Structure formats: C-alpha cells, structure tokens
Short mmCIF file of C-alpha atoms in Angstrom, two decimals:
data_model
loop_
_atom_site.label_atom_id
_atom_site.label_comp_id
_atom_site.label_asym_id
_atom_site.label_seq_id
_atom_site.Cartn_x
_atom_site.Cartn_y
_atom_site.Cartn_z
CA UNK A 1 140.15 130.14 112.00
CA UNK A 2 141.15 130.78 108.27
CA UNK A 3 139.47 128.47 105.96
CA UNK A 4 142.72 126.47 105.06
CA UNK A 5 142.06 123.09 102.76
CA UNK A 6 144.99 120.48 103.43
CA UNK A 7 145.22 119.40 99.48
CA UNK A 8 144.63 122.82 98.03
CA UNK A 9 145.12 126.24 97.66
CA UNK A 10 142.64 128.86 97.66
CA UNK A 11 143.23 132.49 96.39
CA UNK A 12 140.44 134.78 94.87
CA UNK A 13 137.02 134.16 95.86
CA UNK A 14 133.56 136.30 96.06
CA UNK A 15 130.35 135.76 97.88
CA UNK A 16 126.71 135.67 97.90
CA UNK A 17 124.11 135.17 100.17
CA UNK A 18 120.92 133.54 99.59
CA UNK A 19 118.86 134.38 102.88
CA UNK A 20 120.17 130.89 104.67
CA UNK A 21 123.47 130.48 103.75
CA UNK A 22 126.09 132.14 103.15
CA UNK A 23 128.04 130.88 99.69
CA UNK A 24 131.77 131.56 98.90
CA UNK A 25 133.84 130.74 95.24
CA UNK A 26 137.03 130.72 95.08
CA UNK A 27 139.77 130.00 92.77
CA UNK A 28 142.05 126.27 93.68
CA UNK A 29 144.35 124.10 92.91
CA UNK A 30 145.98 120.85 93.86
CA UNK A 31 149.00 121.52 96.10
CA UNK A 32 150.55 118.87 94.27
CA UNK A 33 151.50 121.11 91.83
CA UNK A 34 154.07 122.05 93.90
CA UNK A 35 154.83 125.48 92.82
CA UNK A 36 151.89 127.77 93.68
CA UNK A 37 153.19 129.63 90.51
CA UNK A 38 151.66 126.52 88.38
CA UNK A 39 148.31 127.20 90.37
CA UNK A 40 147.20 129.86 87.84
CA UNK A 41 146.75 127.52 84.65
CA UNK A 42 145.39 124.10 87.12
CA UNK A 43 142.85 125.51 88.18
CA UNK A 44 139.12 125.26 89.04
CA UNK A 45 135.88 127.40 90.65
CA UNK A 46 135.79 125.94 94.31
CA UNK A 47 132.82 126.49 96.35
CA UNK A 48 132.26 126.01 100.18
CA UNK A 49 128.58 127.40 102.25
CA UNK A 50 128.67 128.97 105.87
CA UNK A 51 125.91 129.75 108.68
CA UNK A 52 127.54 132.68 109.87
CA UNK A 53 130.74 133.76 107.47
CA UNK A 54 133.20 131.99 109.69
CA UNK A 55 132.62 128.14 109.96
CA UNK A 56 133.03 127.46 106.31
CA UNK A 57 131.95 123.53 104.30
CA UNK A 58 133.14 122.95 100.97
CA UNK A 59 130.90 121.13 98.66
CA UNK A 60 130.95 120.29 94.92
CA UNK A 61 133.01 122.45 92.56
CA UNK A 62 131.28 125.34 90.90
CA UNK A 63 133.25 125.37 87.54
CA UNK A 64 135.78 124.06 85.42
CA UNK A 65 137.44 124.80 81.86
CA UNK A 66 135.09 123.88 78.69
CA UNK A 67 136.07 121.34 76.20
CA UNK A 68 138.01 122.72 73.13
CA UNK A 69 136.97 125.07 71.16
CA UNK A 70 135.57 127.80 73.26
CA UNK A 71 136.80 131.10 75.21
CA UNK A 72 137.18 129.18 79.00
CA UNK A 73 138.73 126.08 77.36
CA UNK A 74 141.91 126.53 79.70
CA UNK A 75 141.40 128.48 82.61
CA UNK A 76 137.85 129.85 84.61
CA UNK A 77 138.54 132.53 86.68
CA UNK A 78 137.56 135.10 89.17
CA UNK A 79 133.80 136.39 89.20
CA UNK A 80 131.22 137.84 90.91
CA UNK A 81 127.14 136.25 91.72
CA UNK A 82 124.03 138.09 90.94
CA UNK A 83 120.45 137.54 90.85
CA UNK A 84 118.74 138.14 87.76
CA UNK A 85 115.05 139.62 87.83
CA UNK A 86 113.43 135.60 86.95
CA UNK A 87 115.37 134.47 90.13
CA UNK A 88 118.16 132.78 88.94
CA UNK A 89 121.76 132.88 89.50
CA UNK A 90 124.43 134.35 87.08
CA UNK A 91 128.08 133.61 87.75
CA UNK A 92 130.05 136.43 85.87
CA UNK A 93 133.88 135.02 85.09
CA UNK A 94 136.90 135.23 83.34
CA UNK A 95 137.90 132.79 80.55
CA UNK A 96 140.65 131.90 79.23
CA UNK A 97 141.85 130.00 76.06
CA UNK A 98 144.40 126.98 74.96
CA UNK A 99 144.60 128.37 71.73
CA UNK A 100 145.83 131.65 73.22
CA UNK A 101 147.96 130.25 75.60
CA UNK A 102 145.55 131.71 78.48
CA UNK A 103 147.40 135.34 77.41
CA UNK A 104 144.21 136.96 76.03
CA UNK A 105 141.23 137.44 79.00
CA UNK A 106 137.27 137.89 78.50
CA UNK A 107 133.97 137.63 80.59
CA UNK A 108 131.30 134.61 80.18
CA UNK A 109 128.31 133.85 82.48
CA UNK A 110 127.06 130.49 83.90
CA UNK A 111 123.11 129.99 85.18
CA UNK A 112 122.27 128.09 88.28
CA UNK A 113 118.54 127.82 89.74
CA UNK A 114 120.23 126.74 93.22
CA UNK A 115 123.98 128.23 93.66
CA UNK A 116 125.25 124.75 93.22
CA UNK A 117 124.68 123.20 89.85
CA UNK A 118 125.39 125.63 87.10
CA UNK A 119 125.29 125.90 83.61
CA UNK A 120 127.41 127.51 81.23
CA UNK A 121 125.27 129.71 79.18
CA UNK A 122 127.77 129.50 75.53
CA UNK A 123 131.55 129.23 74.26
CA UNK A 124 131.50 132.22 73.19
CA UNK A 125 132.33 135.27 75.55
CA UNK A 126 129.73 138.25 76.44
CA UNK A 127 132.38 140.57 76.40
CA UNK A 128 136.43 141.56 75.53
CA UNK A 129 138.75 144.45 75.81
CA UNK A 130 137.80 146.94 72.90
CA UNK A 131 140.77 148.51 71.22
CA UNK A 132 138.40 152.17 71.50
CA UNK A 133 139.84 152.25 74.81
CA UNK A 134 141.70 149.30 76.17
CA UNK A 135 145.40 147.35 75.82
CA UNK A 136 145.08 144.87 73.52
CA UNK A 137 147.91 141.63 73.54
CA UNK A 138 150.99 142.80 72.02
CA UNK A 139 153.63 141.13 73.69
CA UNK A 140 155.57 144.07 74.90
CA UNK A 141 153.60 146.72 76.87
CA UNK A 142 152.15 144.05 79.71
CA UNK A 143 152.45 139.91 79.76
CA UNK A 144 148.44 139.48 79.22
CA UNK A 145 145.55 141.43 77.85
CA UNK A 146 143.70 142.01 80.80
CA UNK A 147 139.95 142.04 81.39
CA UNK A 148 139.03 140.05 84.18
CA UNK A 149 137.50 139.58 87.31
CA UNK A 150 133.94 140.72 86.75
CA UNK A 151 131.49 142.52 89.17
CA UNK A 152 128.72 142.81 88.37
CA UNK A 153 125.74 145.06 89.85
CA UNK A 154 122.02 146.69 89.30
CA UNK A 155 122.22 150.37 88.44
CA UNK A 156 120.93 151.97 91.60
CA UNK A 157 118.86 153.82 89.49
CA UNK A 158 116.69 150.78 88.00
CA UNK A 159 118.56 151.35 84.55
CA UNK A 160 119.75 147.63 83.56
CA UNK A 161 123.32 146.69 85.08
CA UNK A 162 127.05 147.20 84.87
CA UNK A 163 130.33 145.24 85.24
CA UNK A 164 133.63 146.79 86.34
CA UNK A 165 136.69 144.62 85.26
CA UNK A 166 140.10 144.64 85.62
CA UNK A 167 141.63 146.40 82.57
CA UNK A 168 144.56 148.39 80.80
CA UNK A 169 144.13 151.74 78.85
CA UNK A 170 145.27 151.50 75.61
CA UNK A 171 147.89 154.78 76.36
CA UNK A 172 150.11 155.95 79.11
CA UNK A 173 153.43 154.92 80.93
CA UNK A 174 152.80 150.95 80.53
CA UNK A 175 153.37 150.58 84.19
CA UNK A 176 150.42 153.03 84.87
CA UNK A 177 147.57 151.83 82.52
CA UNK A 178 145.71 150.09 85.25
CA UNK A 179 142.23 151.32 85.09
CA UNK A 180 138.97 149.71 85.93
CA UNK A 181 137.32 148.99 82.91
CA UNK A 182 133.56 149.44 82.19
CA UNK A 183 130.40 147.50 80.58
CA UNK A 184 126.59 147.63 80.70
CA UNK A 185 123.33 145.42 79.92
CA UNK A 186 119.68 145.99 80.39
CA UNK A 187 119.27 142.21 80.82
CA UNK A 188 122.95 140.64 81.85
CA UNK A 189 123.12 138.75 78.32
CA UNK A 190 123.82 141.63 75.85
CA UNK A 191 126.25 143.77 77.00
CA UNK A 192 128.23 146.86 75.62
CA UNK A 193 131.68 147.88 76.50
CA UNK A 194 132.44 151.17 77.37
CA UNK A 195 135.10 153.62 78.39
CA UNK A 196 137.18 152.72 81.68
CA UNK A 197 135.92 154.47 85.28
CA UNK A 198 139.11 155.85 86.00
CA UNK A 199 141.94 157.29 83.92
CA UNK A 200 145.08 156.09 83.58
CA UNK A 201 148.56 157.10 85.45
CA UNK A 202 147.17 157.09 88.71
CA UNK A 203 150.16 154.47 89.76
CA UNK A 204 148.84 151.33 89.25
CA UNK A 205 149.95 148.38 86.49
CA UNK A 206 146.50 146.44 87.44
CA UNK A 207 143.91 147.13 89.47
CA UNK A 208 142.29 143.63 90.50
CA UNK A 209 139.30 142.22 91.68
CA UNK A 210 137.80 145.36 91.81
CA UNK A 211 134.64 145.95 94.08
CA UNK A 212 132.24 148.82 94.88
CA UNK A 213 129.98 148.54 98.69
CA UNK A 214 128.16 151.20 100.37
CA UNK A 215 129.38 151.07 103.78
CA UNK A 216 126.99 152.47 106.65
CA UNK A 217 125.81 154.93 103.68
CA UNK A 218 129.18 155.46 101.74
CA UNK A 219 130.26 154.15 98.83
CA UNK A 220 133.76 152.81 98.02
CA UNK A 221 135.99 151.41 95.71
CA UNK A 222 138.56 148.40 96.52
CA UNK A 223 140.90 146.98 94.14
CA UNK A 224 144.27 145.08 94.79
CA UNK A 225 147.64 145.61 93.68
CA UNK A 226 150.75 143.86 94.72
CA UNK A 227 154.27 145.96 94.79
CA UNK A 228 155.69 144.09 91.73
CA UNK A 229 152.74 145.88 89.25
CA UNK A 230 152.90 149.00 91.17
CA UNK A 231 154.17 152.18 88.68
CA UNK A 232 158.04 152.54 89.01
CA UNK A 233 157.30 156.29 90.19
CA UNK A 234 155.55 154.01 93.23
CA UNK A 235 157.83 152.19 93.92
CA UNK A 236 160.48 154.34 94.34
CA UNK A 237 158.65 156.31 96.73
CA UNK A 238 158.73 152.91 98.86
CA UNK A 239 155.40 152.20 98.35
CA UNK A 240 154.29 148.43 98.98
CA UNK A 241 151.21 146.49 97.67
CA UNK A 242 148.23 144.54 98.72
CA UNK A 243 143.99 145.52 99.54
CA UNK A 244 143.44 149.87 98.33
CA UNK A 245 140.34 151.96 98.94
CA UNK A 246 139.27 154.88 97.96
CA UNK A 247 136.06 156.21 98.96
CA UNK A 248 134.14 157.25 95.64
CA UNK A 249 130.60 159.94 95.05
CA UNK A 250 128.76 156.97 93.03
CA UNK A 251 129.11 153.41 92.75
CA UNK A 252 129.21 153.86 88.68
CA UNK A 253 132.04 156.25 88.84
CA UNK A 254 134.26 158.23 88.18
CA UNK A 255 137.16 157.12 90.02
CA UNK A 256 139.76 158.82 91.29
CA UNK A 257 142.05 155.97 92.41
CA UNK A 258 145.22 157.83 92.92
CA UNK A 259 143.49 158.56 96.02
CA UNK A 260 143.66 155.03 97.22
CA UNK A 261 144.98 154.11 100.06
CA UNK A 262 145.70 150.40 101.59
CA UNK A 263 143.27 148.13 103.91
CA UNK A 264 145.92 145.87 104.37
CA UNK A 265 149.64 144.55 103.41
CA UNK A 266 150.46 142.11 100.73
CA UNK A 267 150.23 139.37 103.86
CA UNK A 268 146.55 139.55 102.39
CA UNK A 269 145.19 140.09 98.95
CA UNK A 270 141.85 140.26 96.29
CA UNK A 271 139.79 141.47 99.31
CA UNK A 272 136.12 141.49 99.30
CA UNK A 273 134.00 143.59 101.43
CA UNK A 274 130.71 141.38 102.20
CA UNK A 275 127.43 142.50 105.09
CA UNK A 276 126.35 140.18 107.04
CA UNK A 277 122.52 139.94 107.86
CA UNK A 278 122.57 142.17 111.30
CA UNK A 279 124.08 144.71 108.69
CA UNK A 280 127.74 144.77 109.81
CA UNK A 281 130.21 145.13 107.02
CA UNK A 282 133.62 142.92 106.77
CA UNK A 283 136.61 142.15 104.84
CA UNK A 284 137.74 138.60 103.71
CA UNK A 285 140.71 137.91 101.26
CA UNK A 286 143.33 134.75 100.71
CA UNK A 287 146.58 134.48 102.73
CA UNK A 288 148.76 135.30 100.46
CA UNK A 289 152.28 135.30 101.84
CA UNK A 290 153.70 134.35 105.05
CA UNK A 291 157.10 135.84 107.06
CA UNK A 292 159.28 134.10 105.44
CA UNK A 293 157.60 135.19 101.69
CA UNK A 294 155.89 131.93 101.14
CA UNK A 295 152.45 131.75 99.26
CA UNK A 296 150.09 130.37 101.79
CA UNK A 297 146.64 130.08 99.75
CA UNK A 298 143.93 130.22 102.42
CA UNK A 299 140.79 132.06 102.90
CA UNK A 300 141.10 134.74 105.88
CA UNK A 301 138.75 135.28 108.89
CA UNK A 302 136.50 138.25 108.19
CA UNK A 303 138.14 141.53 109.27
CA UNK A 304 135.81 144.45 110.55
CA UNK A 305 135.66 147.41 108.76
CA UNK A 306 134.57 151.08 109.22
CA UNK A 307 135.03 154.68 108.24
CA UNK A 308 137.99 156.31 110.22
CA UNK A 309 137.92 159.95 111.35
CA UNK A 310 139.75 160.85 108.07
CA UNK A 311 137.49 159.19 106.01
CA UNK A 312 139.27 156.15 104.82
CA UNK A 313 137.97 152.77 105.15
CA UNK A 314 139.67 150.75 107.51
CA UNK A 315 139.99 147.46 109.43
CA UNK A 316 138.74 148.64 112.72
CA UNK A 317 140.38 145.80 115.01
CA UNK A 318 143.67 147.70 114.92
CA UNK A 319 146.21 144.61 113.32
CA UNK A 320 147.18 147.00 110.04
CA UNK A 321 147.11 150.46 111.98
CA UNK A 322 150.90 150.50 110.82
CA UNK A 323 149.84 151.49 107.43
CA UNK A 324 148.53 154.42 108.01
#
C-alpha cells in the first residue's frame, strides 16, 4: 500500500540504504493547512525506515528551517544522502530564505553519524546559481531562481564528487531554459559551480529532482516536469507532464534531454529510481493528483523498472503502457 500519513502530506523524497534498513526523506506538511498550495513554505524534512522498501515507519523529523539569519531560515528542501569517505552521512538540500521571500534557491549540507540525528554543518550555503551560466532572480523571466534539489554522487572515476541540480540557463526562450545544472568537490565541503549538463531549448521550463542510476549496466537520466512548465512549443504539440528518462553515455554528462521520454503521467511525480539488495531496480514517487485533479500527497508503492526493446526505461508491470 502507498505510504499515506493521515495528518500530512508527503511529496518529494530520496533514499538511502544503510545495509539494514532502508531510509526514506521526504518533504511534509500539516494537512491543516488546508490548501496543499500552502504546503511549499510549511514545511519540514520527514523521515520514515523500511525492511524491505514497502512496509514503511516514520520516526523523528530529519530537518527543519534555521533560526534567522541564515540561507534555510524559511524553507529546507529536497536532497539527496551520501556517504562521505570518514563514514558519515551528508544530507545535500535546498534552502531557502525569509529575507528573500523563499524566491532565491541554494544548496547546504547537514552531518549525521546515524541517519537520524543530524547536524547542520553552517548558515551559509555551499553553493548558488552563478550568473556565468545560470538565471538569476529577476522577476520576469521565471517566478524563482532555481537551483535545487541536489544529487549528489562519487565520480566513477575516483576523482572527488559532483551534484546535478535543478537549474535555468541564463539565455533562451524563458519557457525552455530548464537545464540540469552542474557542481563538483574533491571532499563534499568546497565545491565549484560549473556549466549546466545539458543545453537549453530542449522543451523543458524545469527539470526537477533530477537523478542519474545505472540500470542492469545502463545509465540514465530522470527528471520531472509537470505540463504547466513544459515549453509552449510542448504543449501545443499536446504533450503532458510528469516522471522523463532519457538514457545517457555517462552518468556526468552530457545530456541530451530532448530525448526524454515519460515513465509515468502527472498521476505521479519527483520519481526516484532506488536497487534493492537482490539487485532489482524500482521506481517510487508521491501521488500527486487524483481523477478528479486533487493533490493527494502520498508516497507510491515501488514500480518495477527495466529497459524496453527500444531502449527506453520503463515500468515493466504494464499500468503506463498508454504512454508510449
């Protein structure tokens, strides 16, 4: 069954696995709020532990805004887990600030020797857009100044580690500027932004919680989009959002996401690819909408994936065949 929480929503989340457990960390918010719009700016890192990725129990929060001043003072947002080379944990997340009215984005790190009790590691951020090659906020082109939802992984060649983040080119048709932006660190505290992974124009306003996997020995990109930040060229063509891949030659790009095609509808979004320990490969995402169009905020069953004849990735039990 979906992990549904009576007294909260749940929307982006991205695991980890220890060798015991399996951890989850998601994004909630009180469903008193009453409009799941409001959930955005009430929100806090929720975190729940699994045997076997489907029987899910949540235990303490994982993170919460900082005091005033600092970056993260009024939002914490979506992340990714790694484990440094002194065995501890680093939780990679987006900040946001009061003084900004949550409208500018950047990337901050918390430390935890145990997955549960973690420590943020400074107000300040350990990285931003850079005007070289990304949007900044001007109030016109987009409604934010994106650079978000961090993952984070070792080069596969040894050589330190890199972040891809959800980001904006700094040129383009405004609706097309969604790229996936790029940093690196030899040590995951100093890093150095760098030029985005893919170009813009490819169709795309955002692409979100983006993630690379090698699945049974390929790799791949997923990203999320809904309809409303597709490109208007998109859109007209009667294209629809929700979970893209596109299979990619190296996990540290190039990208060619014009290429993408969808894993799911927007039923589904911010989708996560995640192996369990026999080696089989699955997606998870939130509920996003229902039939009727209303937000349902609940984390999904895993979904099997696999390579189709074609080469895309796919959910393999058949339920989103209609988008191909």
């Amino acid at each position: 069954m979906p992990h549904v929480l009576p007294d909260t929503w749940t929307w982006d989340m991205w695991f980890v696995d220890d060798g015991h457990e399996y951890h989850v960390f998601y994004l909630k918010a009180s469903r008193a709020l009453g409009n799941p719009d409001r959930r955005h700016f009430n929100v806090t890192v929720g975190h729940a532990v699994s045997p076997d990725l489907r029987d899910w129990r949540e235990v303490q929060d994982a993170l919460i805004a900082s005091d005033a001043p600092a970056f993260d003072d009024y939002t914490t947002w979506t992340g990714s887990v790694v484990r440094g080379p002194d065995g501890r944990w680093h939780l990679f997340y987006t900040g946001t600030s009061r003084a900004e009215s949550g409208l500018v984005q950047r990337v901050g790190v918390a430390t935890s020797d145990d997955l549960y009790t973690w420590e943020k590691v400074s107000p300040q951020a350990l990285c931003e857009a850079d005007a070289t090659w990304y949007e900044k906020y001007d109030g016109v082109a987009w409604f934010d100044e994106a650079w978000r939802d961090p993952w984070v992984f070792a080069d596969p060649d040894g050589a330190g580690w890199h972040m891809l983040v959800t980001a904006r080119a700094n040129h383009g048709s405004p609706d097309g500027r969604g790229v996936v932006g790029h940093a690196t660190s030899p040590d995951l505290r100093d890093w150095t932004v760098g030029p985005a992974l893919s170009e813009p124009g490819a169709g795309f306003g955002q692409l979100e919680v983006p993630q690379v996997a090698s699945v049974d020995g390929r790799d791949v990109l997923i990203f999320s989009c809904l309809h409303g930040e597709l490109s208007e060229e998109r859109r007209a063509a009667g294209e629809r959002g929700g979970v893209w891949a596109v299979p990619v030659a190296s996990p540290t790009g190039p990208f060619d996401v014009e290429k993408a095609t969808r894993l799911t509808d927007e039923s589904l979004y911010a989708g996560r690819l995640v192996q369990d320990r026999e080696g089989s490969w699955w997606l998870f995402a939130f509920h996003n909408i229902d039939e009727t169009g209303a937000f349902v905020g609940a984390l999904s069953d895993p979904l099997p994936v696999g390579w189709a004849p074609d080469r895309r990735l796919h959910v393999t039990d058949g339920r989103f065949d209609h988008l191909v």
